[in-house]
Structures are given as structure tokens and as C-alpha cells.
PDB file of C-alpha atoms in Angstrom:
ATOM      1  CA  GLU F   4      37.369  -8.922 -23.292  1.00 78.00           C
ATOM      2  CA  PRO F   5      35.907  -9.522 -26.768  1.00 81.00           C
ATOM      3  CA  GLU F   6      36.837  -6.947 -29.338  1.00 94.00           C
ATOM      4  CA  VAL F   7      36.373  -6.071 -32.971  1.00 97.00           C
ATOM      5  CA  THR F   8      39.568  -6.538 -34.943  1.00 97.00           C
ATOM      6  CA  GLN F   9      40.415  -4.928 -38.259  1.00 98.00           C
ATOM      7  CA  THR F  10      43.086  -5.548 -40.871  1.00 97.00           C
ATOM      8  CA  PRO F  11      45.132  -4.027 -42.302  1.00 97.00           C
ATOM      9  CA  SER F  12      45.859  -1.192 -39.907  1.00 97.00           C
ATOM     10  CA  HIS F  13      47.137   0.900 -42.806  1.00 97.00           C
ATOM     11  CA  GLN F  14      46.910   0.385 -46.549  1.00 97.00           C
ATOM     12  CA  VAL F  15      48.394   2.548 -49.252  1.00 98.00           C
ATOM     13  CA  THR F  16      47.013   2.091 -52.746  1.00 98.00           C
ATOM     14  CA  GLN F  17      47.047   3.728 -56.132  1.00 98.00           C
ATOM     15  CA  MET F  18      43.965   5.481 -57.438  1.00 98.00           C
ATOM     16  CA  GLY F  19      41.787   3.097 -59.410  1.00 97.00           C
ATOM     17  CA  GLN F  20      42.922  -0.005 -57.513  1.00 98.00           C
ATOM     18  CA  GLU F  21      40.596  -2.282 -55.595  1.00 98.00           C
ATOM     19  CA  VAL F  22      40.880  -2.453 -51.835  1.00 98.00           C
ATOM     20  CA  ILE F  23      39.416  -4.915 -49.355  1.00 98.00           C
ATOM     21  CA  LEU F  24      39.268  -4.024 -45.691  1.00 98.00           C
ATOM     22  CA  ARG F  25      38.654  -6.848 -43.274  1.00 97.00           C
ATOM     23  CA  CYS F  26      36.933  -7.030 -39.928  1.00 98.00           C
ATOM     24  CA  VAL F  27      36.266  -9.748 -37.403  1.00 97.00           C
ATOM     25  CA  PRO F  28      33.248  -8.685 -35.334  1.00 97.00           C
ATOM     26  CA  ILE F  29      32.563  -9.889 -31.822  1.00 95.00           C
ATOM     27  CA  SER F  30      31.477 -13.492 -32.137  1.00 92.00           C
ATOM     28  CA  ASN F  31      27.924 -13.377 -30.772  1.00 91.00           C
ATOM     29  CA  HIS F  32      27.021 -10.120 -32.480  1.00 94.00           C
ATOM     30  CA  LEU F  33      24.441 -10.086 -35.242  1.00 93.00           C
ATOM     31  CA  TYR F  34      24.629  -6.535 -36.585  1.00 95.00           C
ATOM     32  CA  PHE F  35      27.616  -5.149 -38.466  1.00 96.00           C
ATOM     33  CA  TYR F  36      28.548  -1.703 -39.655  1.00 97.00           C
ATOM     34  CA  TRP F  37      31.139   0.254 -41.577  1.00 98.00           C
ATOM     35  CA  TYR F  38      31.899   3.886 -40.843  1.00 98.00           C
ATOM     36  CA  ARG F  39      34.585   6.159 -42.178  1.00 97.00           C
ATOM     37  CA  GLN F  40      36.338   9.174 -40.746  1.00 95.00           C
ATOM     38  CA  ILE F  41      38.219  11.591 -42.931  1.00 91.00           C
ATOM     39  CA  LEU F  42      41.093  13.103 -40.949  1.00 83.00           C
ATOM     40  CA  GLY F  43      39.849  15.547 -38.357  1.00 75.00           C
ATOM     41  CA  GLN F  44      36.240  15.167 -39.353  1.00 83.00           C
ATOM     42  CA  LYS F  45      33.248  13.352 -38.006  1.00 86.00           C
ATOM     43  CA  VAL F  46      32.503   9.668 -38.135  1.00 94.00           C
ATOM     44  CA  GLU F  47      30.276   8.990 -41.145  1.00 96.00           C
ATOM     45  CA  PHE F  48      27.903   6.070 -41.484  1.00 96.00           C
ATOM     46  CA  LEU F  49      28.437   3.942 -44.577  1.00 98.00           C
ATOM     47  CA  VAL F  50      26.407   0.779 -44.235  1.00 97.00           C
ATOM     48  CA  SER F  51      24.767  -1.648 -41.849  1.00 96.00           C
ATOM     49  CA  PHE F  52      24.451  -5.383 -42.409  1.00 96.00           C
ATOM     50  CA  TYR F  53      22.163  -7.902 -40.801  1.00 94.00           C
ATOM     51  CA  ASN F  54      20.976 -11.374 -41.665  1.00 92.00           C
ATOM     52  CA  ASN F  55      23.375 -11.534 -44.617  1.00 93.00           C
ATOM     53  CA  GLU F  56      22.102  -8.450 -46.331  1.00 95.00           C
ATOM     54  CA  ILE F  57      22.492  -4.704 -46.285  1.00 96.00           C
ATOM     55  CA  SER F  58      19.915  -3.239 -43.921  1.00 95.00           C
ATOM     56  CA  GLU F  59      20.703   0.417 -44.499  1.00 94.00           C
ATOM     57  CA  LYS F  60      23.255   2.455 -46.403  1.00 95.00           C
ATOM     58  CA  SER F  61      24.184   6.096 -46.777  1.00 95.00           C
ATOM     59  CA  GLU F  62      24.548   8.173 -49.923  1.00 95.00           C
ATOM     60  CA  ILE F  63      28.311   7.721 -49.613  1.00 95.00           C
ATOM     61  CA  PHE F  64      27.937   3.976 -50.119  1.00 97.00           C
ATOM     62  CA  ASP F  65      27.616   4.027 -53.897  1.00 95.00           C
ATOM     63  CA  ASP F  66      28.243   1.306 -56.458  1.00 95.00           C
ATOM     64  CA  GLN F  67      31.992   1.416 -55.812  1.00 96.00           C
ATOM     65  CA  PHE F  68      31.432  -0.061 -52.359  1.00 98.00           C
ATOM     66  CA  SER F  69      30.308  -3.513 -51.389  1.00 98.00           C
ATOM     67  CA  VAL F  70      30.199  -5.559 -48.189  1.00 98.00           C
ATOM     68  CA  GLU F  71      30.292  -9.245 -47.582  1.00 96.00           C
ATOM     69  CA  ARG F  72      30.300 -11.745 -44.769  1.00 94.00           C
ATOM     70  CA  PRO F  73      31.939 -14.606 -46.631  1.00 87.00           C
ATOM     71  CA  ASP F  74      32.489 -17.177 -43.921  1.00 87.00           C
ATOM     72  CA  GLY F  75      30.422 -16.370 -40.841  1.00 80.00           C
ATOM     73  CA  SER F  76      33.245 -14.624 -39.024  1.00 87.00           C
ATOM     74  CA  ASN F  77      34.780 -12.020 -41.336  1.00 94.00           C
ATOM     75  CA  PHE F  78      32.997  -8.899 -42.514  1.00 97.00           C
ATOM     76  CA  THR F  79      34.619  -7.128 -45.446  1.00 98.00           C
ATOM     77  CA  LEU F  80      34.339  -3.773 -47.166  1.00 98.00           C
ATOM     78  CA  LYS F  81      35.439  -3.641 -50.782  1.00 98.00           C
ATOM     79  CA  ILE F  82      36.117  -0.481 -52.711  1.00 98.00           C
ATOM     80  CA  ARG F  83      36.241  -1.391 -56.385  1.00 96.00           C
ATOM     81  CA  SER F  84      38.113   1.539 -57.880  1.00 95.00           C
ATOM     82  CA  THR F  85      39.548   3.830 -55.260  1.00 97.00           C
ATOM     83  CA  LYS F  86      39.508   7.589 -55.593  1.00 97.00           C
ATOM     84  CA  LEU F  87      41.660  10.139 -53.829  1.00 97.00           C
ATOM     85  CA  GLU F  88      38.697  11.175 -51.707  1.00 96.00           C
ATOM     86  CA  ASP F  89      38.358   7.634 -50.366  1.00 97.00           C
ATOM     87  CA  SER F  90      41.410   8.302 -48.204  1.00 97.00           C
ATOM     88  CA  ALA F  91      40.125   8.007 -44.656  1.00 97.00           C
ATOM     89  CA  MET F  92      40.050   5.846 -41.559  1.00 97.00           C
ATOM     90  CA  TYR F  93      37.511   3.076 -41.950  1.00 98.00           C
ATOM     91  CA  PHE F  94      35.927   1.683 -38.813  1.00 98.00           C
ATOM     92  CA  CYS F  95      34.079  -1.558 -38.503  1.00 98.00           C
ATOM     93  CA  ALA F  96      31.567  -1.971 -35.695  1.00 97.00           C
ATOM     94  CA  SER F  97      29.292  -4.681 -34.439  1.00 96.00           C
ATOM     95  CA  SER F  98      26.427  -4.926 -31.996  1.00 94.00           C
ATOM     96  CA  GLU F  99      24.506  -7.668 -30.278  1.00 91.00           C
ATOM     97  CA  LYS F 100      21.218  -5.856 -30.725  1.00 86.00           C
ATOM     98  CA  ILE F 101      19.885  -3.461 -33.319  1.00 84.00           C
ATOM     99  CA  ALA F 102      21.633  -0.089 -33.148  1.00 80.00           C
ATOM    100  CA  ASN F 103      18.800   1.800 -31.524  1.00 81.00           C
ATOM    101  CA  THR F 104      18.804  -0.454 -28.477  1.00 82.00           C
ATOM    102  CA  GLY F 105      22.449  -0.722 -27.513  1.00 82.00           C
ATOM    103  CA  GLU F 106      26.013   0.273 -28.045  1.00 90.00           C
ATOM    104  CA  LEU F 107      28.141  -0.285 -31.068  1.00 94.00           C
ATOM    105  CA  PHE F 108      31.573  -1.818 -30.520  1.00 96.00           C
ATOM    106  CA  PHE F 109      34.191  -0.337 -32.817  1.00 97.00           C
ATOM    107  CA  GLY F 110      37.473  -1.699 -34.044  1.00 97.00           C
ATOM    108  CA  GLU F 111      40.611   0.406 -34.091  1.00 96.00           C
ATOM    109  CA  GLY F 112      40.220   1.207 -37.756  1.00 97.00           C
ATOM    110  CA  SER F 113      42.001   0.706 -41.062  1.00 98.00           C
ATOM    111  CA  ARG F 114      43.682   3.750 -42.472  1.00 97.00           C
ATOM    112  CA  LEU F 115      43.377   3.913 -46.260  1.00 98.00           C
ATOM    113  CA  THR F 116      45.657   6.226 -48.212  1.00 98.00           C
ATOM    114  CA  VAL F 117      44.924   6.609 -51.908  1.00 97.00           C
ATOM    115  CA  LEU F 118      47.705   8.119 -53.992  1.00 97.00           C
TER     116      LEU F 118
ATOM    117  CA  GLY B  12      17.250  16.626 -42.989  1.00 39.00           C
ATOM    118  CA  GLU B  13      19.069  14.943 -40.136  1.00 43.00           C
ATOM    119  CA  SER B  14      22.032  16.558 -38.525  1.00 47.00           C
ATOM    120  CA  VAL B  15      23.768  16.228 -35.237  1.00 54.00           C
ATOM    121  CA  GLY B  16      26.324  18.854 -34.356  1.00 49.00           C
ATOM    122  CA  LEU B  17      28.292  20.326 -31.516  1.00 41.00           C
ATOM    123  CA  HIS B  18      28.460  23.863 -30.157  1.00 46.00           C
ATOM    124  CA  LEU B  19      32.153  23.890 -29.249  1.00 47.00           C
ATOM    125  CA  PRO B  20      34.941  22.226 -31.201  1.00 84.00           C
ATOM    126  CA  THR B  21      37.435  22.302 -28.290  1.00 91.00           C
ATOM    127  CA  LEU B  22      37.137  22.416 -24.539  1.00 93.00           C
ATOM    128  CA  SER B  23      39.997  22.857 -22.096  1.00 95.00           C
ATOM    129  CA  VAL B  24      39.456  22.128 -18.407  1.00 96.00           C
ATOM    130  CA  GLN B  25      41.586  21.859 -15.318  1.00 97.00           C
ATOM    131  CA  GLU B  26      42.068  18.421 -13.840  1.00 97.00           C
ATOM    132  CA  GLY B  27      39.475  17.873 -11.141  1.00 97.00           C
ATOM    133  CA  ASP B  28      36.963  20.300 -12.604  1.00 97.00           C
ATOM    134  CA  ASN B  29      33.693  19.247 -14.171  1.00 97.00           C
ATOM    135  CA  SER B  30      33.367  19.225 -17.971  1.00 97.00           C
ATOM    136  CA  ILE B  31      30.245  19.897 -19.979  1.00 97.00           C
ATOM    137  CA  ILE B  32      30.116  19.037 -23.648  1.00 96.00           C
ATOM    138  CA  ASN B  33      27.090  20.164 -25.619  1.00 94.00           C
ATOM    139  CA  CYS B  34      25.373  18.886 -28.719  1.00 93.00           C
ATOM    140  CA  ALA B  35      22.407  19.975 -30.846  1.00 92.00           C
ATOM    141  CA  TYR B  36      20.344  17.683 -32.980  1.00 88.00           C
ATOM    142  CA  SER B  37      17.749  18.527 -35.566  1.00 79.00           C
ATOM    143  CA  ASN B  38      15.756  15.337 -36.110  1.00 87.00           C
ATOM    144  CA  SER B  39      12.849  15.461 -33.697  1.00 87.00           C
ATOM    145  CA  ALA B  40      11.988  11.877 -34.605  1.00 88.00           C
ATOM    146  CA  SER B  41      15.235  10.529 -33.111  1.00 91.00           C
ATOM    147  CA  ASP B  42      14.572   8.498 -29.998  1.00 91.00           C
ATOM    148  CA  TYR B  43      17.957   7.225 -28.954  1.00 94.00           C
ATOM    149  CA  PHE B  44      21.088   9.250 -28.229  1.00 96.00           C
ATOM    150  CA  ILE B  45      24.586   8.125 -27.446  1.00 96.00           C
ATOM    151  CA  TRP B  46      27.884   9.664 -26.389  1.00 97.00           C
ATOM    152  CA  TYR B  47      31.104   8.146 -27.692  1.00 97.00           C
ATOM    153  CA  LYS B  48      34.689   8.868 -26.724  1.00 97.00           C
ATOM    154  CA  GLN B  49      37.500   8.584 -29.245  1.00 95.00           C
ATOM    155  CA  GLU B  50      41.088   8.507 -28.074  1.00 94.00           C
ATOM    156  CA  SER B  51      43.903   9.173 -30.492  1.00 90.00           C
ATOM    157  CA  GLY B  52      44.430   6.271 -32.891  1.00 88.00           C
ATOM    158  CA  LYS B  53      41.432   4.326 -31.653  1.00 92.00           C
ATOM    159  CA  GLY B  54      37.854   3.710 -32.613  1.00 95.00           C
ATOM    160  CA  PRO B  55      34.915   5.352 -30.857  1.00 96.00           C
ATOM    161  CA  GLN B  56      34.059   3.888 -27.471  1.00 96.00           C
ATOM    162  CA  PHE B  57      30.573   3.941 -25.946  1.00 96.00           C
ATOM    163  CA  ILE B  58      30.199   6.088 -22.852  1.00 96.00           C
ATOM    164  CA  ILE B  59      26.515   6.462 -22.087  1.00 97.00           C
ATOM    165  CA  ASP B  60      23.168   6.523 -23.820  1.00 96.00           C
ATOM    166  CA  ILE B  61      19.696   7.910 -23.233  1.00 96.00           C
ATOM    167  CA  ARG B  62      16.299   7.296 -24.737  1.00 94.00           C
ATOM    168  CA  SER B  63      13.926  10.097 -25.623  1.00 93.00           C
ATOM    169  CA  ASN B  64      11.505   9.202 -22.825  1.00 94.00           C
ATOM    170  CA  MET B  65      14.146  10.264 -20.296  1.00 96.00           C
ATOM    171  CA  ASP B  66      15.755  13.631 -19.600  1.00 96.00           C
ATOM    172  CA  LYS B  67      18.690  12.512 -17.481  1.00 98.00           C
ATOM    173  CA  ARG B  68      20.813   9.433 -17.070  1.00 98.00           C
ATOM    174  CA  GLN B  69      23.819   8.917 -14.859  1.00 97.00           C
ATOM    175  CA  GLY B  70      26.771   6.624 -15.152  1.00 95.00           C
ATOM    176  CA  GLN B  71      30.083   6.448 -13.407  1.00 93.00           C
ATOM    177  CA  ARG B  72      31.302  10.092 -13.317  1.00 96.00           C
ATOM    178  CA  VAL B  73      29.217  10.880 -16.395  1.00 98.00           C
ATOM    179  CA  THR B  74      25.728  12.266 -16.790  1.00 98.00           C
ATOM    180  CA  VAL B  75      23.794  12.792 -19.990  1.00 98.00           C
ATOM    181  CA  LEU B  76      21.025  15.359 -20.148  1.00 98.00           C
ATOM    182  CA  LEU B  77      18.432  15.516 -22.888  1.00 97.00           C
ATOM    183  CA  ASN B  78      16.246  18.517 -23.584  1.00 96.00           C
ATOM    184  CA  LYS B  79      13.822  17.558 -26.309  1.00 92.00           C
ATOM    185  CA  THR B  80      12.159  20.961 -26.335  1.00 92.00           C
ATOM    186  CA  VAL B  81      15.286  22.613 -27.709  1.00 93.00           C
ATOM    187  CA  LYS B  82      16.810  19.455 -29.175  1.00 93.00           C
ATOM    188  CA  HIS B  83      19.878  19.639 -26.994  1.00 95.00           C
ATOM    189  CA  LEU B  84      22.060  16.951 -25.503  1.00 96.00           C
ATOM    190  CA  SER B  85      24.900  17.367 -23.051  1.00 97.00           C
ATOM    191  CA  LEU B  86      27.544  15.202 -21.454  1.00 98.00           C
ATOM    192  CA  GLN B  87      28.792  16.098 -18.021  1.00 98.00           C
ATOM    193  CA  ILE B  88      32.012  14.570 -16.734  1.00 98.00           C
ATOM    194  CA  ALA B  89      32.631  14.964 -13.031  1.00 98.00           C
ATOM    195  CA  ALA B  90      36.136  15.441 -11.635  1.00 97.00           C
ATOM    196  CA  THR B  91      37.748  15.378 -15.058  1.00 97.00           C
ATOM    197  CA  GLN B  92      40.959  13.368 -15.244  1.00 97.00           C
ATOM    198  CA  PRO B  93      43.849  13.396 -17.736  1.00 96.00           C
ATOM    199  CA  GLY B  94      42.545  10.090 -19.099  1.00 96.00           C
ATOM    200  CA  ASP B  95      39.373  11.863 -20.154  1.00 97.00           C
ATOM    201  CA  SER B  96      41.295  13.797 -22.809  1.00 96.00           C
ATOM    202  CA  ALA B  97      39.791  12.689 -26.119  1.00 96.00           C
ATOM    203  CA  VAL B  98      37.314  13.672 -28.800  1.00 95.00           C
ATOM    204  CA  TYR B  99      33.711  13.248 -27.731  1.00 96.00           C
ATOM    205  CA  PHE B 100      30.939  12.592 -30.225  1.00 95.00           C
ATOM    206  CA  CYS B 101      27.249  12.753 -29.685  1.00 95.00           C
ATOM    207  CA  ALA B 102      25.274  10.433 -31.902  1.00 95.00           C
ATOM    208  CA  GLU B 103      21.647   9.841 -32.633  1.00 94.00           C
ATOM    209  CA  ASN B 104      19.816   6.854 -33.888  1.00 91.00           C
ATOM    210  CA  THR B 105      17.119   7.423 -36.429  1.00 79.00           C
ATOM    211  CA  GLY B 106      15.114   4.391 -35.405  1.00 79.00           C
ATOM    212  CA  GLY B 107      16.907   1.296 -36.593  1.00 86.00           C
ATOM    213  CA  PHE B 108      20.239   0.365 -38.065  1.00 90.00           C
ATOM    214  CA  LYS B 109      21.708   3.818 -38.634  1.00 91.00           C
ATOM    215  CA  THR B 110      23.543   5.804 -35.961  1.00 93.00           C
ATOM    216  CA  ILE B 111      24.618   9.288 -37.029  1.00 93.00           C
ATOM    217  CA  PHE B 112      27.578  10.975 -35.393  1.00 94.00           C
ATOM    218  CA  GLY B 113      28.024  14.670 -34.731  1.00 90.00           C
ATOM    219  CA  ALA B 114      31.140  16.700 -35.492  1.00 84.00           C
ATOM    220  CA  GLY B 115      32.995  16.038 -32.218  1.00 90.00           C
ATOM    221  CA  THR B 116      34.453  18.115 -29.388  1.00 93.00           C
ATOM    222  CA  ARG B 117      38.060  17.755 -28.361  1.00 94.00           C
ATOM    223  CA  LEU B 118      38.508  17.799 -24.596  1.00 96.00           C
ATOM    224  CA  PHE B 119      41.893  18.836 -23.184  1.00 96.00           C
ATOM    225  CA  VAL B 120      42.524  18.212 -19.503  1.00 96.00           C
ATOM    226  CA  LYS B 121      45.239  20.368 -17.970  1.00 94.00           C
ATOM    227  CA  ALA B 122      47.151  18.895 -15.064  1.00 89.00           C
TER     228      ALA B 122
END
């Protein structure tokens, strides 16, 4: 069964360092998303991406964050200068159709720990 | 503003009983609602969805009810099994690319 895969599963970094989280969405999907979940809290929307551009983003997704689909298969989230409060589980998701018409398929997440 | 939340943070049920997980939403413009299940160490997994032009939808052992008058959503799980133990999130779509998740309810199934 096709699945969304994410790497790394866990990354530990020092505050101020850049981090890139990688995702391989399901191959025929056209819509891509990043969410984050701080331990024990709800899943928060960060950004959606379609047709090689950001389609929507939340107030969390400030200038420190960027997304890219560099090669037609990977979808990356970059955090330029990590802060302690960026520590969270980051989930990538993809969908075949726009989000208000069908399910999102989530990866198993990348845990980011900022020290 | 938009918010999707849950009435109960934890729910404990006996194996074989029915479970009901509730959710309130505040954005009356939302027209698409989804329930996701999250098992420990995994990403959210789609369970069932419902559009605002419906008030009930059934799946395999699960039923979602939507009451637009009071902006309430519920997930019913019939004959709850140990494998149903997880955190359940309601989510709403605000009409496009953005799906907003609620706070989550942890379901414990006692054998």
C-alpha cells in the first residue's frame, strides 16, 4: 500500500541551527502539507503546497520556515534558525485531491528536538 | 475565529461497548469534517468524513453525526476493541487547502 515516508525519524539540533525535514509523498498525489504536533497537544497546520507553490499557510509558518519540492518526489520543510519552541513532531501529509474533498495521508513523523 | 475542540480529553470504555467521542466546532462556514485516529508513535489516520449537507454517515463500525444547529460532531464506534485505543481528532476544513485539527480525545479500551 502506498505510504508517505519521512526522514529523519528523530533529529536533535542546537538552537540556531538549520534543519531540513524530508518527505516523500504518495506518488500520484498533487497536494502536500506540513503539520506539527507539540508533545501531548493537537496537530497544528503549518502549510499546504500545490502546483509548486504555497497555497495556504498558518501564522506559525513565519519567515524561519520554508518548503520546497526540489525534484518532483521529495517535499522538504526547512527551519532556518531553530528555536527551543520548534521542538515538536512534524508530520508530512499528501492528498490526491484538494483537502476539502478527501482524506489526507500522513507520514509517521519526524521528531525534532532543539537543545 | 476558527476553533475545533473536544468536550472530553479521555474516555475509558469496556471492550465490546460502544464509544462516543464528541467535538464542538465554531466556524459555521466549515463544510467538511473529518475524524482521524492517531496511534502511539504514528501519524493521524483517516477514519471517516462528512459534508455539511449530511447529518449522518456510517462506515465499518463507525458512525459520524453532524449537528449544524449546535455545531457539534460526534464519532460513534460500535463494539469497541482493544485496537481502537488511540487518540481521536476531529478536524474541519475551512473550504480549501487547510484542515484544522481539534485538541484530541484519548480512548482507552479495557479488556
